[in-house]
Amino acid sequence: MIDVRTMKLAELDSGRREELLQRRVWDKADVQDTCSAIINAVRSKGDAALLEYTKRFDGVDLSNVGLRVSAGEIERSPKMLADDLRAALLRSMANVRKLHEAQVPRAVEMVEVEPGLWCGDRWNAIDTVCLYVPRGRGSFASVAYMLGVPAKLAGAKRVVLCTPPGPDGKVDAGTLFVAKELGIEEVYRVGGAQAVAAVAWGTESIPKCDKIVGPGNVYITAARRMLSEVIDPGPIAGPSESLIIADGSANPINVAWNLLVEAEHGENSCALLLTHVKEEAERVGAAIQNLSGKLTEQRSAFAKEVLEERGGILITGSLEESIEFANDFAAEHVAIMTNDPWAVVSRVRHAGEILLGDYPIISLGNYSMGINAILPTGAWAKTASGISVLDFMKRTSIGCASASAYESLRSYVPVIAKDEGFSAHCLAVEQWQRS
C-alpha cells in the first residue's frame, strides 16, 4: 500500500519548499569519497582496477572473458531476443532516427553580414564518444538507441558503448542488438564510476574518449563532475524525475499511472503531481493505492519510497501557481493533463520534455515516440536541453573578409583595440600588407 505524500504549497515554508526543489544528491560527501578512490585506482591500475570493481560491485569475475564484448556476441544478439522485442526496438529506432535526421546541420553555414564580409559556422563530429547505458535496476536497450542514433547521424568517428554486465557476465542482448543495428562495434562490459574513469583516462582495453553521454546514478554523475577537466562530461541525466500539471479534468487513473511510471525507476527518483483541485488529489491518491499492487514487488517498493518521501502530490492555489512552481522545479519530464493543455504549454518554460494531448504518457516518450528520452535532470532543464545530434558535434566559427570589407572595418577595429590596451591588435589592422 502506498500512502502518497500530500502537501499544500501555501503551507510550505522556504526550507521545505527548497527541500522539495532540491534533487541533486550526487554531491554528498560519501559519494564524492567513493568516486575519488575509484578514479584514482582506475588511473593507476587500469584494467586491473576495472576487473576488481566489477567483481566487487556487480558480483562478476570477468578475468576469463575480458572487458570487451566480442564481435560474435554482438552478431548473435538478434537470436537472443523475442520477435516482438526485436520489432519494437526497430520501430522505435526508426521514429527516433526520423526526428534526429532533421537535426543534422549543414556542414557549413555562411552569412554575408555586410558586402564582402562572410561569417558562419562549420559543423564537425566529435572524434571519440562514449555512450553510457546503465543496467543496475533493469536493462535499457532504449538508452542505447537514444544515444546511438544521434551519435551515428552526427558522424562521430569512433563510438564506444559502456554498460554494466549482468549477473552472468553478459551484456543485455537488447543493448547488443541496438549496437549491431547501428554499427557500434566497441562495447565494453563495465559500468559505474569506474567506467567514467576508464574512458576519461583510457586503460589497456578501453580507449580514452573525448566525451561521455548518457544517464546514470549518483556515482556516475559525481565521477563525471570530478573528471570534467579530463573528459567532456556531457549533460547530466539522472536520477529520473517527472512532474504532472493537472486541473481536475483528467482521468485520475491516467494521472496515477503517469506518477507510477517515474516513481518505479528507483529510490532516488522523483514524481510529483501539481493540482489546485483538492478532490483530484484525493482521487489520484486512491488510484495509486489500487494500482500499485499491479507492479512487480521491486518496482512497487521503489514507487512507495518515491511517492511517500521524495515526491507525491502538491496542492497549489491555482493553475497559474502550478505552472509557476513547475518552472521553478524544471523537471526532466512534464506531462500536462489539463482541460486545455495547449493554453498551458507555452507558459511552461523549463522542462526536459513536455507531453500533452489525449495521450501524454511518459512511457511513449521514453521509448517509441521519437523524441529523445535522455533529458536534463536536477533542474538543469533551466539551462540545458535533451540529447540531440548536436551533442555529438562541435561548431567552429569561420570568417572571411574581402578587401572592401577590410577597408570598411579598418577604422573601427583600432579604436576598440586601443581602448582595451592591445597595441598589436591595433597595428595589425593599420599596417597589414596586401598580398
C-alpha positions in Angstrom: 0.0 0.0 0.0 1.3 3.4 -1.0 0.3 6.3 1.2 1.1 9.2 -1.2 2.6 12.2 0.5 0.2 15.1 0.0 1.3 18.7 0.7 -0.1 22.2 0.3 2.1 24.7 -1.3 0.7 27.5 0.8 1.8 25.7 4.0 5.4 25.1 2.9 8.0 27.3 4.5 11.0 28.3 2.5 13.1 25.4 3.8 10.5 22.7 2.9 10.0 24.3 -0.5 13.7 24.3 -1.2 13.9 20.7 0.0 11.3 19.7 -2.5 13.0 21.6 -5.3 16.5 20.2 -4.4 17.0 16.8 -6.1 20.8 16.8 -6.6 22.2 14.0 -4.4 25.5 13.4 -6.2 27.4 15.9 -4.2 27.1 14.1 -0.8 30.5 13.6 0.9 30.3 9.8 1.0 29.6 9.7 -2.8 32.5 12.0 -3.5 34.9 10.0 -1.4 33.9 6.7 -3.0 34.2 8.1 -6.5 37.6 9.7 -5.8 39.0 6.3 -4.6 37.6 4.6 -7.7 39.0 7.3 -10.1 42.5 7.1 -8.6 42.5 3.3 -8.7 41.5 3.2 -12.4 44.0 5.8 -13.3 46.9 3.9 -11.7 45.8 0.3 -12.2 43.8 0.4 -15.5 42.1 -2.8 -16.4 43.0 -4.5 -13.1 41.0 -1.9 -11.2 38.1 -2.3 -13.6 38.0 -6.1 -13.1 38.3 -5.6 -9.3 35.4 -3.1 -9.1 33.2 -5.2 -11.5 33.7 -8.2 -9.2 33.0 -6.1 -6.1 30.0 -4.1 -7.3 28.5 -6.3 -10.0 29.4 -9.7 -8.5 31.0 -10.8 -11.7 34.5 -12.1 -12.4 35.4 -11.0 -16.0 39.1 -12.1 -15.8 38.4 -15.0 -18.2 36.1 -13.3 -20.7 37.6 -9.8 -20.7 36.1 -6.4 -20.7 35.3 -6.0 -24.4 32.3 -7.8 -25.9 33.3 -10.0 -28.8 32.1 -9.4 -32.3 30.4 -12.8 -32.1 28.3 -11.9 -29.1 27.1 -8.8 -30.9 26.4 -10.7 -34.1 24.4 -13.3 -32.2 22.3 -10.8 -30.3 19.2 -10.9 -32.6 18.7 -14.6 -31.9 18.7 -13.8 -28.2 15.6 -11.7 -28.4 11.9 -12.5 -28.8 10.4 -11.5 -32.1 8.1 -8.9 -30.6 11.0 -7.2 -28.8 13.1 -7.0 -31.9 10.2 -5.5 -33.8 9.5 -2.9 -31.0 13.2 -1.9 -30.9 13.3 -1.5 -34.7 10.1 0.5 -34.8 11.2 2.8 -32.0 14.7 3.3 -33.5 13.1 4.3 -36.8 11.0 7.0 -35.1 14.0 8.3 -33.2 16.0 8.4 -36.4 13.3 10.4 -38.3 13.3 13.2 -35.8 17.1 13.3 -35.3 17.8 13.3 -39.0 16.1 16.7 -39.1 18.6 18.0 -36.5 21.7 17.4 -38.6 23.0 20.8 -39.6 24.6 21.7 -42.9 28.4 21.2 -42.9 29.0 24.9 -43.4 26.5 27.7 -43.0 27.7 31.2 -44.0 26.1 34.6 -43.8 27.2 37.8 -45.6 26.9 40.2 -42.7 28.0 43.1 -44.9 29.3 43.4 -48.5 32.4 41.2 -48.8 32.3 40.0 -45.2 31.3 36.4 -44.7 30.8 34.8 -41.3 29.4 31.4 -40.4 29.7 28.0 -38.7 31.3 24.7 -39.7 30.0 21.6 -38.0 32.2 18.6 -37.3 31.5 15.4 -35.4 33.4 14.8 -32.1 36.1 12.2 -32.8 35.6 9.7 -30.0 32.4 9.5 -27.8 31.4 7.1 -25.1 27.7 6.1 -24.8 26.9 5.1 -21.2 24.0 2.7 -20.9 23.0 1.8 -17.3 21.8 -1.5 -16.2 21.7 -2.0 -12.4 17.9 -1.8 -12.0 16.9 -3.2 -15.4 18.1 -3.5 -18.9 18.0 -0.3 -21.0 18.2 -1.0 -24.7 16.2 2.2 -25.2 19.0 4.2 -23.8 21.4 2.6 -26.4 19.3 3.8 -29.3 18.5 7.2 -27.8 22.3 7.8 -27.7 23.5 5.7 -30.6 21.1 7.1 -33.3 22.2 10.8 -32.9 25.8 9.8 -32.4 25.9 7.9 -35.7 23.9 10.6 -37.5 26.4 13.2 -36.3 29.2 11.1 -37.8 31.3 10.5 -34.7 34.5 8.8 -35.9 34.6 6.3 -33.0 31.6 5.3 -30.9 32.3 3.4 -27.7 29.5 1.9 -25.6 30.0 1.0 -21.9 27.4 -0.8 -19.9 27.5 -3.0 -16.7 27.4 -6.8 -17.1 24.5 -8.8 -15.8 25.0 -11.5 -13.1 26.1 -13.9 -15.7 28.8 -11.6 -17.0 26.9 -10.9 -20.2 25.7 -7.6 -21.7 22.0 -7.2 -22.2 21.0 -8.7 -25.5 18.7 -5.8 -26.4 21.6 -3.4 -26.0 23.8 -5.5 -28.2 21.1 -5.8 -30.8 20.9 -2.0 -30.9 24.7 -1.8 -31.2 24.6 -4.2 -34.1 21.9 -2.3 -35.9 23.7 1.0 -35.6 27.1 -0.4 -36.4 28.7 0.2 -33.0 31.5 -2.4 -32.7 33.2 -1.4 -29.5 31.1 -2.5 -26.5 32.6 -2.8 -23.0 31.1 -4.6 -20.0 31.9 -2.1 -17.4 29.7 0.4 -15.5 29.6 2.8 -12.6 32.2 5.5 -11.7 34.9 3.1 -12.9 33.6 3.2 -16.5 33.7 7.0 -16.4 37.3 6.9 -15.2 38.2 4.4 -17.8 37.0 6.5 -20.8 38.4 9.6 -19.2 42.0 8.3 -18.7 42.0 5.3 -21.0 43.1 1.8 -20.0 44.8 -1.1 -21.6 41.5 -2.3 -23.1 39.3 0.8 -23.2 40.2 3.9 -25.3 40.3 7.4 -23.9 37.3 9.3 -25.2 36.6 13.0 -25.8 33.1 12.9 -24.3 30.7 10.7 -22.4 27.0 10.9 -22.8 24.2 9.0 -21.1 22.2 8.8 -17.8 23.4 7.3 -14.6 23.1 7.1 -10.9 24.6 9.4 -8.3 28.1 7.8 -8.5 28.3 8.1 -12.3 27.1 11.7 -12.1 29.7 12.5 -9.4 32.5 10.9 -11.3 31.7 12.9 -14.4 31.7 16.1 -12.4 35.0 15.2 -10.8 36.6 14.4 -14.2 35.2 17.3 -16.1 38.7 18.7 -16.8 39.8 15.4 -18.3 36.7 14.5 -20.4 33.7 16.4 -21.5 31.1 15.0 -19.0 28.1 15.7 -21.3 24.8 16.8 -19.9 23.8 15.5 -16.5 21.0 13.0 -16.8 19.7 11.1 -13.7 18.2 10.2 -11.3 14.9 10.3 -13.2 12.1 12.7 -12.4 8.7 13.8 -13.6 6.1 16.5 -12.9 2.4 16.4 -13.8 0.3 19.6 -14.1 -3.4 18.8 -13.7 -6.6 20.8 -13.2 -9.1 18.1 -12.2 -10.2 17.3 -15.7 -8.1 14.2 -16.3 -8.9 10.6 -15.5 -7.3 10.1 -12.1 -6.3 6.6 -13.1 -4.3 8.0 -16.0 -2.7 10.6 -13.7 -1.8 7.9 -11.2 -0.2 5.7 -13.9 2.0 8.7 -15.1 3.1 9.2 -11.5 4.0 5.5 -11.1 5.9 5.4 -14.4 8.5 7.7 -12.9 8.3 6.6 -9.3 9.2 3.0 -10.2 12.7 4.0 -11.5 14.4 3.9 -8.2 14.5 5.3 -4.7 16.4 8.5 -5.8 13.8 9.3 -8.5 11.1 12.0 -8.0 7.5 12.0 -9.2 5.2 15.0 -8.4 1.7 16.0 -9.2 0.7 19.6 -9.1 -3.0 20.3 -8.9 -5.1 23.1 -7.4 -8.1 20.8 -7.1 -8.2 19.0 -3.7 -10.7 16.4 -4.9 -8.3 15.4 -7.7 -5.5 14.9 -5.2 -7.7 12.6 -3.2 -8.9 10.6 -6.3 -5.3 10.2 -7.6 -4.0 9.1 -4.2 -6.7 6.5 -4.0 -6.0 5.3 -7.6 -2.3 4.9 -6.8 -3.2 2.7 -3.8 -5.3 0.4 -6.1 -2.8 0.4 -9.0 0.5 -0.1 -7.1 -0.4 -3.8 -6.5 -0.1 -4.4 -10.2 3.6 -3.5 -10.2 6.3 -6.1 -9.5 7.4 -6.2 -5.9 10.7 -4.3 -6.6 9.1 -1.6 -8.6 6.3 -1.2 -6.1 8.9 -0.8 -3.3 10.6 2.0 -5.3 7.3 3.7 -6.1 6.3 3.6 -2.4 9.6 5.3 -1.3 9.5 7.9 -4.0 5.8 8.9 -3.6 5.9 8.8 0.2 9.2 10.6 0.7 10.7 12.4 -2.4 7.6 13.3 -4.5 3.9 12.9 -4.1 1.1 15.4 -4.6 1.4 19.2 -4.1 -1.9 21.1 -3.9 -1.5 24.7 -5.2 -3.8 27.7 -5.1 -4.4 27.9 -8.8 -3.4 26.5 -12.2 -1.2 29.6 -12.6 0.6 28.8 -9.3 1.1 25.2 -10.5 2.8 26.5 -13.7 5.0 28.9 -11.7 6.1 26.0 -9.4 6.7 23.8 -12.4 9.1 26.4 -13.9 11.0 26.5 -10.6 11.2 22.7 -10.5 12.3 22.4 -14.1 11.6 18.7 -14.4 13.0 16.2 -16.8 9.5 15.1 -17.9 6.5 17.3 -17.7 3.0 15.9 -18.5 0.3 18.5 -19.0 -3.0 16.8 -18.1 -5.4 19.8 -18.2 -8.6 20.6 -20.0 -6.8 22.9 -22.5 -3.1 21.8 -22.5 -2.2 24.0 -25.5 -3.0 27.0 -23.4 -0.6 25.8 -20.7 2.4 24.5 -22.8 3.6 28.0 -23.9 3.8 29.0 -20.2 6.0 26.1 -19.2 9.4 27.5 -19.9 11.7 25.0 -18.2 11.3 21.2 -18.9 13.4 18.5 -20.5 10.3 17.4 -22.4 6.6 18.3 -22.4 4.0 15.8 -23.2 0.4 16.8 -23.9 -2.7 15.8 -25.8 -5.0 12.9 -25.2 -2.1 10.5 -24.5 0.6 12.4 -22.6 2.0 9.1 -21.4 5.6 9.4 -20.3 6.3 5.8 -21.4 5.6 6.8 -25.1 8.3 9.5 -24.9 10.7 7.2 -23.1 10.6 4.5 -25.8 8.9 5.0 -29.1 7.5 8.5 -29.9 10.8 9.7 -31.5 11.8 12.4 -29.1 15.0 11.8 -27.2 14.4 10.4 -23.7 17.9 11.3 -22.3 17.0 14.6 -20.7 18.4 17.1 -18.2 17.5 16.4 -14.5 18.0 18.1 -11.2 16.7 21.5 -12.5 19.3 21.6 -15.3 16.4 22.0 -17.7 16.6 25.7 -16.9 19.7 25.9 -19.0 20.1 22.6 -20.8 18.3 20.5 -23.4 17.7 16.9 -24.1 20.2 14.9 -26.1 20.3 15.7 -29.9 22.6 15.2 -32.8 24.4 18.4 -31.8 25.6 16.8 -28.5 27.9 14.7 -30.7 29.1 17.6 -32.8 31.0 20.8 -32.3 30.8 24.2 -34.1 33.7 26.1 -35.5 33.3 29.7 -36.4 34.5 30.8 -39.9 35.2 34.3 -41.1 36.3 35.6 -44.5 36.9 39.3 -45.3 37.4 40.7 -48.7 39.5 43.9 -49.5 36.4 46.0 -49.4 35.3 44.6 -46.1 38.8 45.2 -44.7 38.6 48.8 -45.8 35.2 49.3 -44.2 36.3 48.0 -40.8 39.9 49.2 -40.6 38.9 52.5 -38.9 36.8 50.8 -36.3 38.9 47.9 -35.0 41.9 50.1 -33.9 39.6 52.3 -31.9 38.3 49.3 -29.8 41.8 47.8 -29.6 43.3 51.0 -28.2 40.5 51.3 -25.7 41.3 47.8 -24.4 45.0 48.3 -24.4 46.1 45.9 -27.2 48.7 47.6 -29.4 49.3 44.6 -31.7 45.6 44.2 -32.3 45.6 47.8 -33.4 48.8 47.8 -35.5 47.9 44.5 -37.2 44.9 46.2 -38.8 46.6 49.5 -39.5 49.7 48.1 -41.0 48.5 44.9 -42.8 50.4 44.3 -46.0 48.3 43.5 -49.1 49.4 40.3 -50.9 
